[in-house]
PDB file of C-alpha atoms in Angstrom:
ATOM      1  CA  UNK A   1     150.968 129.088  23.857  1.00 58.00           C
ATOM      2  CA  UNK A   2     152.548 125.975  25.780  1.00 84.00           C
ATOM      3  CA  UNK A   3     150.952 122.803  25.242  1.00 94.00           C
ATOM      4  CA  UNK A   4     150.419 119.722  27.818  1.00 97.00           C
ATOM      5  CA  UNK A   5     153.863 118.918  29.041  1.00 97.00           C
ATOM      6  CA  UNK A   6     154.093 115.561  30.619  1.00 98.00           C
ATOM      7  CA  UNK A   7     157.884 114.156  32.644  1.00 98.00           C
ATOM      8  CA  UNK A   8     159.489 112.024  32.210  1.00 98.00           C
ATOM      9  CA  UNK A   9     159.408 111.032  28.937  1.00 97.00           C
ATOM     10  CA  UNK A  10     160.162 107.764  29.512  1.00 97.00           C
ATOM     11  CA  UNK A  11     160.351 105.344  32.727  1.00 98.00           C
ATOM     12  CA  UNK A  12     161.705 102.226  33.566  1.00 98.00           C
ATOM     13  CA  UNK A  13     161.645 100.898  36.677  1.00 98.00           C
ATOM     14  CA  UNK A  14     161.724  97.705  38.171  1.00 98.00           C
ATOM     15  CA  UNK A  15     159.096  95.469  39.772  1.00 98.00           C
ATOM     16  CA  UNK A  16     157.996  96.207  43.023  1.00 98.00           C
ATOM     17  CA  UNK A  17     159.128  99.848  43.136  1.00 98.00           C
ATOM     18  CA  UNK A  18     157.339 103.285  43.215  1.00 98.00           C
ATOM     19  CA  UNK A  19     156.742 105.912  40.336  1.00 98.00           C
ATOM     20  CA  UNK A  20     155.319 109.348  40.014  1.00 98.00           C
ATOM     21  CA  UNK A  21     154.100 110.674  36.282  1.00 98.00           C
ATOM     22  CA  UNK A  22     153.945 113.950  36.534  1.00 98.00           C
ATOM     23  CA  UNK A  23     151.192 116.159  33.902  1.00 98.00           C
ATOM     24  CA  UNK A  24     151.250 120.322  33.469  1.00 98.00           C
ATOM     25  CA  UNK A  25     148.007 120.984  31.885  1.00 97.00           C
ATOM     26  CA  UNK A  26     147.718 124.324  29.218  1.00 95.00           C
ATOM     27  CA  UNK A  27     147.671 127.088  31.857  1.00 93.00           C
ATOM     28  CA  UNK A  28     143.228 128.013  32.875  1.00 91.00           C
ATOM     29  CA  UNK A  29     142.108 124.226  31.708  1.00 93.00           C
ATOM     30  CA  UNK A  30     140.008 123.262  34.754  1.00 92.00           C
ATOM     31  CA  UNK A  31     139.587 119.724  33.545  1.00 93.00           C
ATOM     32  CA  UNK A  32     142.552 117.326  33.410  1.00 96.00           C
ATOM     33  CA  UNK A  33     142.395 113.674  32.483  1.00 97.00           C
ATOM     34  CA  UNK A  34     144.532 110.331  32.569  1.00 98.00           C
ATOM     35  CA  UNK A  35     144.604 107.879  30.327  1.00 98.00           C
ATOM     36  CA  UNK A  36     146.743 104.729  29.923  1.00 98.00           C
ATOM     37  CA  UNK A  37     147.734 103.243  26.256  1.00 98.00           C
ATOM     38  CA  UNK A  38     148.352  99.877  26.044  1.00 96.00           C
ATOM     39  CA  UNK A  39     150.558  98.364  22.974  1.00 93.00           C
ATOM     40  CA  UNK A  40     148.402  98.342  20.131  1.00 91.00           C
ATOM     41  CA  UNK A  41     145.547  99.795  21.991  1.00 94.00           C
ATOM     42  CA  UNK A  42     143.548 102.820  22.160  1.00 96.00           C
ATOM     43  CA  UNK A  43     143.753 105.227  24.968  1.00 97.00           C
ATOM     44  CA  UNK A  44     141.371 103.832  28.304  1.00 97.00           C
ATOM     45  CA  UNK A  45     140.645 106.384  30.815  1.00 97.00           C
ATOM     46  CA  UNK A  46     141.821 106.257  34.027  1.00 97.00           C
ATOM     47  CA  UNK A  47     140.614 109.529  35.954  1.00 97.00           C
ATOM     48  CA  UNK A  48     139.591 112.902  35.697  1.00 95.00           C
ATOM     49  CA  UNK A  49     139.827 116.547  37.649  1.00 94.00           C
ATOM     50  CA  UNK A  50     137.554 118.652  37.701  1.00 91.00           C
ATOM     51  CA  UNK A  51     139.418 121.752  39.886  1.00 88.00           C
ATOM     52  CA  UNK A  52     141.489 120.283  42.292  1.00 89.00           C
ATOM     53  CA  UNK A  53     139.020 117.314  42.809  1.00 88.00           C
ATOM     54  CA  UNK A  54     138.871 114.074  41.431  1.00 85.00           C
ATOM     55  CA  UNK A  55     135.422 114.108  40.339  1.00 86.00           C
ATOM     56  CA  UNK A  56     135.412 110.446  38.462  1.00 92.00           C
ATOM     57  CA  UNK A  57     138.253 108.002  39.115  1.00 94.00           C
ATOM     58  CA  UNK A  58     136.302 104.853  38.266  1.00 94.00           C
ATOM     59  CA  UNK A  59     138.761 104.245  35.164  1.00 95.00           C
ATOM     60  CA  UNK A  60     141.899 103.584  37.668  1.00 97.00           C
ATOM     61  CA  UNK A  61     142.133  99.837  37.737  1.00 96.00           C
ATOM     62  CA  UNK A  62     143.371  98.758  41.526  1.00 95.00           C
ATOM     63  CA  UNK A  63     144.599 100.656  44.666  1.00 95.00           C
ATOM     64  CA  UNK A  64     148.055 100.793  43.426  1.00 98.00           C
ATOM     65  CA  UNK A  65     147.038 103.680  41.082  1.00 98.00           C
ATOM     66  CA  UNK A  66     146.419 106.986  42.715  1.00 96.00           C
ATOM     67  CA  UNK A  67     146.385 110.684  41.322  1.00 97.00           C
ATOM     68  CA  UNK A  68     146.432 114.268  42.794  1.00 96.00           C
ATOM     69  CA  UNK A  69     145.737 117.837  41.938  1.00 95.00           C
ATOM     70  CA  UNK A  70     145.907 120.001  44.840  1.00 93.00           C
ATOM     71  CA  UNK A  71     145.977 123.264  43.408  1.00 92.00           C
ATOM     72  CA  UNK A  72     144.175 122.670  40.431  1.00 89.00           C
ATOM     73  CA  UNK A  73     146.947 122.950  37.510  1.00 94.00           C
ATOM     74  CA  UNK A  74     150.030 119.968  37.340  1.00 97.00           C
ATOM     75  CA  UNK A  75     148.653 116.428  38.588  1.00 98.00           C
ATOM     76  CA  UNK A  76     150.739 113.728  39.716  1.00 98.00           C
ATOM     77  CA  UNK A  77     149.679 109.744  38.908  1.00 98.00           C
ATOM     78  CA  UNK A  78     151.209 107.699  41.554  1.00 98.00           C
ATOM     79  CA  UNK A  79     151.717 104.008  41.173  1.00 98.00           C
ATOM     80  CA  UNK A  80     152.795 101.687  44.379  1.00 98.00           C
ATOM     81  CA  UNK A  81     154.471  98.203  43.905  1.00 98.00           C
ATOM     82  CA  UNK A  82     154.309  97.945  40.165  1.00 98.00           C
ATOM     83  CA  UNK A  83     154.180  95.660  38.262  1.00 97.00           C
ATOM     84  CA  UNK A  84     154.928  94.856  34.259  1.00 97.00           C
ATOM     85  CA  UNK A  85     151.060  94.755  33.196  1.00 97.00           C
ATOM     86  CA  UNK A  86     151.790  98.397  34.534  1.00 98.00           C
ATOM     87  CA  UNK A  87     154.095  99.168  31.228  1.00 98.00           C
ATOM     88  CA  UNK A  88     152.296 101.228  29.090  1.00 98.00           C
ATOM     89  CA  UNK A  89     151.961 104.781  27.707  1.00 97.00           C
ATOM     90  CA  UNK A  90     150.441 107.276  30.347  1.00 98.00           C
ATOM     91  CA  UNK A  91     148.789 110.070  28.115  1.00 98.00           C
ATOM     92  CA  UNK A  92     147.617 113.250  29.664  1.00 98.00           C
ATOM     93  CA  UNK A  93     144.748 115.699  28.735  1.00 97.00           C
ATOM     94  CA  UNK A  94     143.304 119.046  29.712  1.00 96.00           C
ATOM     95  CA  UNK A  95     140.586 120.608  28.673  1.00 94.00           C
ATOM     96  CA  UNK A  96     138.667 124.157  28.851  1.00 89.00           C
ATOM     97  CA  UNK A  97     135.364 122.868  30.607  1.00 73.00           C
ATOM     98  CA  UNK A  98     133.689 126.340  29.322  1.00 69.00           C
ATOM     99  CA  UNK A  99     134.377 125.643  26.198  1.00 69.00           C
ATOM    100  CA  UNK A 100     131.404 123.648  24.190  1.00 75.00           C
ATOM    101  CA  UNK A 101     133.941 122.268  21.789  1.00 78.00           C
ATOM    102  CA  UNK A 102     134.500 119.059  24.504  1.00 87.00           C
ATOM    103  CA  UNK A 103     138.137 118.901  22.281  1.00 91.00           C
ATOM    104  CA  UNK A 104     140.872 117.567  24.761  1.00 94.00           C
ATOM    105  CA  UNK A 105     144.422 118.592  24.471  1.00 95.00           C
ATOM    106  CA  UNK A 106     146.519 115.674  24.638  1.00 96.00           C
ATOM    107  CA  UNK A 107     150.835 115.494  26.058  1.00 96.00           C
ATOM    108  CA  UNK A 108     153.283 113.063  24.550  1.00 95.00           C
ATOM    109  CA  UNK A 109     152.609 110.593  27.270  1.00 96.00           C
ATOM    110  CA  UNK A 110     155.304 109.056  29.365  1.00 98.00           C
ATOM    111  CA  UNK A 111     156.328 105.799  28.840  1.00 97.00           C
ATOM    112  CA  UNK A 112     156.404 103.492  31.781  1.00 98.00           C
ATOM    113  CA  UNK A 113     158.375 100.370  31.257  1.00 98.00           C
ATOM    114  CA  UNK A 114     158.503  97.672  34.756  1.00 98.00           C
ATOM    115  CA  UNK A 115     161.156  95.552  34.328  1.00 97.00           C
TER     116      UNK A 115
ATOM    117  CA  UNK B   1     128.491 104.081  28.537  1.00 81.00           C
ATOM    118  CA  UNK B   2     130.000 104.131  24.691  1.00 89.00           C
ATOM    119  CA  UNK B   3     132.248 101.514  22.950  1.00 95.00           C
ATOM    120  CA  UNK B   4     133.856 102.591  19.617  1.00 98.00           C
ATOM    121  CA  UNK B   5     134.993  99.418  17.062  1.00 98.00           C
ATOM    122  CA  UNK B   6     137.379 100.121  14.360  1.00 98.00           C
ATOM    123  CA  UNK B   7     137.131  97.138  12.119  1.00 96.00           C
ATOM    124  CA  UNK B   8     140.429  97.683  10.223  1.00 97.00           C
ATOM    125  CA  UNK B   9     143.104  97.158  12.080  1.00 97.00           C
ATOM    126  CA  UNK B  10     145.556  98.448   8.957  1.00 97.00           C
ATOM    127  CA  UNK B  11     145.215 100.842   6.011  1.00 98.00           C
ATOM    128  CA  UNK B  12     147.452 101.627   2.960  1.00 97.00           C
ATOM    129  CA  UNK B  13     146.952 104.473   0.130  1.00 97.00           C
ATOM    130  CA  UNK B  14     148.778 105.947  -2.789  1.00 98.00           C
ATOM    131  CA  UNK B  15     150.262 109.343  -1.968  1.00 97.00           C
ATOM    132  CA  UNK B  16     147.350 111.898  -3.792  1.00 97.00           C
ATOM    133  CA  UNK B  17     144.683 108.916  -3.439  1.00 98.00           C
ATOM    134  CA  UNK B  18     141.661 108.944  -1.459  1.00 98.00           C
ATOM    135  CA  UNK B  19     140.901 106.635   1.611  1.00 98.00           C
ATOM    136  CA  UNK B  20     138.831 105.798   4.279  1.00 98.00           C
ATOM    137  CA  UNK B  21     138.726 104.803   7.623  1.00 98.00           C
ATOM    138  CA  UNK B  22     135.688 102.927   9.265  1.00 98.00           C
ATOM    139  CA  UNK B  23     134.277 103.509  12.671  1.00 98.00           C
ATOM    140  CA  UNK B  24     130.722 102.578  14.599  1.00 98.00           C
ATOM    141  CA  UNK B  25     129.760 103.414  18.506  1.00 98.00           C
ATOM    142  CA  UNK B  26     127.485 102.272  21.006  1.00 96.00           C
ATOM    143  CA  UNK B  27     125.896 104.981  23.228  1.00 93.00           C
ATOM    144  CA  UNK B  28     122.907 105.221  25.657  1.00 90.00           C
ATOM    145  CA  UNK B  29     123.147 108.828  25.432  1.00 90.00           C
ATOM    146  CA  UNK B  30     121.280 111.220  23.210  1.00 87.00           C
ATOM    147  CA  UNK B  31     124.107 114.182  23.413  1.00 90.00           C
ATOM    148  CA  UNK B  32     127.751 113.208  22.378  1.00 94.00           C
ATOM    149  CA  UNK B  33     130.430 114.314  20.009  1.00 95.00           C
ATOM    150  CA  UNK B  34     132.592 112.214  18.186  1.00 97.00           C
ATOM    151  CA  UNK B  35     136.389 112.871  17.068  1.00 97.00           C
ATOM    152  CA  UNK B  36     138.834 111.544  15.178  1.00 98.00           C
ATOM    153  CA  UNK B  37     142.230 111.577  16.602  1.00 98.00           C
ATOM    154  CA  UNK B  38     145.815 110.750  14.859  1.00 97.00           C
ATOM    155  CA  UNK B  39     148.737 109.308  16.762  1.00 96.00           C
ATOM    156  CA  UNK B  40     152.299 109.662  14.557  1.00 94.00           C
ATOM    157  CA  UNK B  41     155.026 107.834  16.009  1.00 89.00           C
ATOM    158  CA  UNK B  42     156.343 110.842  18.677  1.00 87.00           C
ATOM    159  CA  UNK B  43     152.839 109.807  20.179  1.00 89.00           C
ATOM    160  CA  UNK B  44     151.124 112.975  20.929  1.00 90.00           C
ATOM    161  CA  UNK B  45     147.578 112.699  19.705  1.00 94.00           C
ATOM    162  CA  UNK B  46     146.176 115.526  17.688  1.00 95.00           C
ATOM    163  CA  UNK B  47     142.777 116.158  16.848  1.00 95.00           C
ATOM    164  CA  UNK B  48     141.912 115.701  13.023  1.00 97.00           C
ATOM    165  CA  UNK B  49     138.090 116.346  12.840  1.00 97.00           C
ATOM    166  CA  UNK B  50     135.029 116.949  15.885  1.00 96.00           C
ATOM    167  CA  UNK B  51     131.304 116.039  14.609  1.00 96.00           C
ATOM    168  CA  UNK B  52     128.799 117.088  16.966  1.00 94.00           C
ATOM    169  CA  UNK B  53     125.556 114.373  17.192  1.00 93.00           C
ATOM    170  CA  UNK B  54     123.174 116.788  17.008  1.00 92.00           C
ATOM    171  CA  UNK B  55     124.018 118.037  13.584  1.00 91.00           C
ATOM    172  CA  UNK B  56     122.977 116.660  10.628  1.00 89.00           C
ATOM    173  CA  UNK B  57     125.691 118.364   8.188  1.00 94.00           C
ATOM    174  CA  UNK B  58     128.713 116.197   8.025  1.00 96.00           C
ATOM    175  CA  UNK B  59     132.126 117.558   9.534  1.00 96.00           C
ATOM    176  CA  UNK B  60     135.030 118.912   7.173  1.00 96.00           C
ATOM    177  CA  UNK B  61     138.728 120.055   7.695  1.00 95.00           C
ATOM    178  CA  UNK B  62     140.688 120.984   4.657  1.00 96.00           C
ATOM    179  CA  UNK B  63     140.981 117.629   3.422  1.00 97.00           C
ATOM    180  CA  UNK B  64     139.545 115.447   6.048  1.00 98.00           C
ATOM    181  CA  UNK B  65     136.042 115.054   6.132  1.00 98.00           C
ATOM    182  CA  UNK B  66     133.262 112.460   7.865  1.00 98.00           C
ATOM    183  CA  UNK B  67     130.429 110.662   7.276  1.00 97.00           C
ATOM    184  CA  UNK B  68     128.176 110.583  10.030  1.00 97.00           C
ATOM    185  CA  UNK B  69     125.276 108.132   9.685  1.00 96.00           C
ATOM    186  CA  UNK B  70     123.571 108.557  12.980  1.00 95.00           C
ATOM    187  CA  UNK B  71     121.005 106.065  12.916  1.00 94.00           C
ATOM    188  CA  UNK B  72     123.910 103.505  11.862  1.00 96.00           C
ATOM    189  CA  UNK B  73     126.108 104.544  14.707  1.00 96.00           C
ATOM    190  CA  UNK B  74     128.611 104.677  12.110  1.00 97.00           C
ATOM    191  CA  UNK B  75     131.377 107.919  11.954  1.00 97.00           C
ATOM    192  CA  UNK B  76     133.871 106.574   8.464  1.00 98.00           C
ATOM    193  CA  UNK B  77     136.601 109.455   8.072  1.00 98.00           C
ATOM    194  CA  UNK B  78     138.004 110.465   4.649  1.00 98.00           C
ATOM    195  CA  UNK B  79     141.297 112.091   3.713  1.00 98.00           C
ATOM    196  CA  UNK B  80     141.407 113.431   0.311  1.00 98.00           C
ATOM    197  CA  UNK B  81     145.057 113.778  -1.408  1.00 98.00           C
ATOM    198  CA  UNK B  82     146.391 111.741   1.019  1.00 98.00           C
ATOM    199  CA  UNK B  83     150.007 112.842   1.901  1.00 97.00           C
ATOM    200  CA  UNK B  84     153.117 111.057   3.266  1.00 97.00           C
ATOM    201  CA  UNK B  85     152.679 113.481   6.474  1.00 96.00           C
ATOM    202  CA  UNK B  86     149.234 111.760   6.966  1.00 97.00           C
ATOM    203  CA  UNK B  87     151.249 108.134   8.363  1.00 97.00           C
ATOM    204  CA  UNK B  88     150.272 107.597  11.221  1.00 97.00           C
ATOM    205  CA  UNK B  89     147.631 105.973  13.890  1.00 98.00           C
ATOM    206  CA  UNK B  90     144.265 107.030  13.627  1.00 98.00           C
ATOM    207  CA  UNK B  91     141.602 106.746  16.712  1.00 98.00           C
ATOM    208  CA  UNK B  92     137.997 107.533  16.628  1.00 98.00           C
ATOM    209  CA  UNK B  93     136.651 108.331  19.579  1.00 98.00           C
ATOM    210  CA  UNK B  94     133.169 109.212  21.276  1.00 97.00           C
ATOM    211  CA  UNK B  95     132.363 111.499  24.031  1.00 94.00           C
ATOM    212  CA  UNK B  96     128.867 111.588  26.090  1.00 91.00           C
ATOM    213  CA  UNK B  97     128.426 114.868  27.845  1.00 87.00           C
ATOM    214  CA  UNK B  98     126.832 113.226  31.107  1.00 83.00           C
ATOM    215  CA  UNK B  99     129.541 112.785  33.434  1.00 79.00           C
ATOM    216  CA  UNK B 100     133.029 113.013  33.247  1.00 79.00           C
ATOM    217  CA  UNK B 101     132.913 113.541  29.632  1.00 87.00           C
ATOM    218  CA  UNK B 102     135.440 111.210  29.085  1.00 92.00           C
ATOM    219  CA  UNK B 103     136.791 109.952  25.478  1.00 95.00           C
ATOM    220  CA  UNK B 104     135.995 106.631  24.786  1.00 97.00           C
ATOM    221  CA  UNK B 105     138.843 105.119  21.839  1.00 98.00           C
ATOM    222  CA  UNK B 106     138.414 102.574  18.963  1.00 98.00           C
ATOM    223  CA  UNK B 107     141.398 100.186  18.577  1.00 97.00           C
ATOM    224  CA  UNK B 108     142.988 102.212  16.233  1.00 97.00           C
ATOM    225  CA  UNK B 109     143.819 101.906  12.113  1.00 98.00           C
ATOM    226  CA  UNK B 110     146.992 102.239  11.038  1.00 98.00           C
ATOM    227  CA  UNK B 111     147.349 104.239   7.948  1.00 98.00           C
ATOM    228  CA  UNK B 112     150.669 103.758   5.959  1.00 98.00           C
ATOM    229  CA  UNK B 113     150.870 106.243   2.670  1.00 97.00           C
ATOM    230  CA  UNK B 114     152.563 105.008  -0.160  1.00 97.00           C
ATOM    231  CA  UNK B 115     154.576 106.883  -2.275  1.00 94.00           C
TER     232      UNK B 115
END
């Protein structure tokens, strides 16, 4: 079946504007998570769903960053007035929370580049 | 909370040679899993190998296998054979059930295959 399809593939926008990273999660995952790759880093998380709710968004790192759900399947990150420590790789997962494997399915990740 | 440390930040092996990759973790919690993800260069992560803490018996996958020393925190991967398809980034990462079960990520190792 389809995989975790993230768009755009890549992004680059300039300083000071708005962006929306867009996740589709594998169709009946319940759990959805963001995560942010820095060069030469490993993945940090940033938030996760649980449903249509945002049950833990204590990895998002100011009040620029904001994510939604609202019918519990594609998730949006939003980022206000960004700025170049914003560049990075935005990775996506989803997850079966039934299942007792805990294995997260990972997308390609969109590349954000603030110029 | 977890932290995962990958000491090496670079790897090399002979194509058909045998090599491995260190990790240890820090947990307070007494139920996690721990995985071992790889990263190629079109940046989708795939899962190589899941060890659950609770078992004893070491984890295997064709020709990827772990040793899990518990008491050590320490979770070292080994690929067998390696191949040039095997290039790539590798993350180990650790998961505590309580919560959001988030993945927590090493640094990363950088495994180049030589052929």
């Amino acid at each position: 079946g389809a995989g975790v399809s993230q768009t755009p593939s890549n992004k680059v926008t300039e300083k000071g504007k708005y962006v929306e990273l867009r996740c589709d999660p594998i169709s009946g995952h319940t759990a959805l998570y963001w995560y942010r790759q820095s060069l030469g880093q490993g993945p940090e998380f940033l938030i996760y769903f649980q449903g249509t709710g945002a049950a833990d968004d204590s990895g998002l790192p100011n009040d620029r960053f904001f994510a939604v759900r609202p019918e519990g399947s594609v998730s949006t990150l939003k980022i206000q007035r960004t700025e170049r420590g914003d560049s990075a790789v935005y990775l996506c997962a989803s997850s079966l929370a039934q299942a007792k494997t805990y294995e997260q399915y990972f997308g390609p990740g969109t590349r954000l580049t603030v110029t | 909370a977890q932290t995962v440390t990958q000491s090496q930040p670079e790897m090399s092996v002979q194509e058909a040679e045998t090599v491995t990759l260190s990790c240890t973790y820090d947990t307070s919690e007494s139920d996690y899993y721990l995985f071992w993800y790889k990263q190629p260069p079109s940046r989708q992560m795939i899962l190589v190998i899941r060890q659950e803490a609770y078992k004893q018996q070491n984890a295997t996958e064709n020709r990827f296998s772990v040793n899990f020393q518990k008491a050590a925190k320490s979770f070292s991967l080994k690929i067998s054979d390696s191949q040039l398809g095997d290039a790539a980034m590798y993350f180990c990462a650790c998961l505590g059930l309580q919560g959001a079960q988030k993945l927590v990520f090493g640094q990363g190792t950088r495994l180049t295959i030589n052929p």
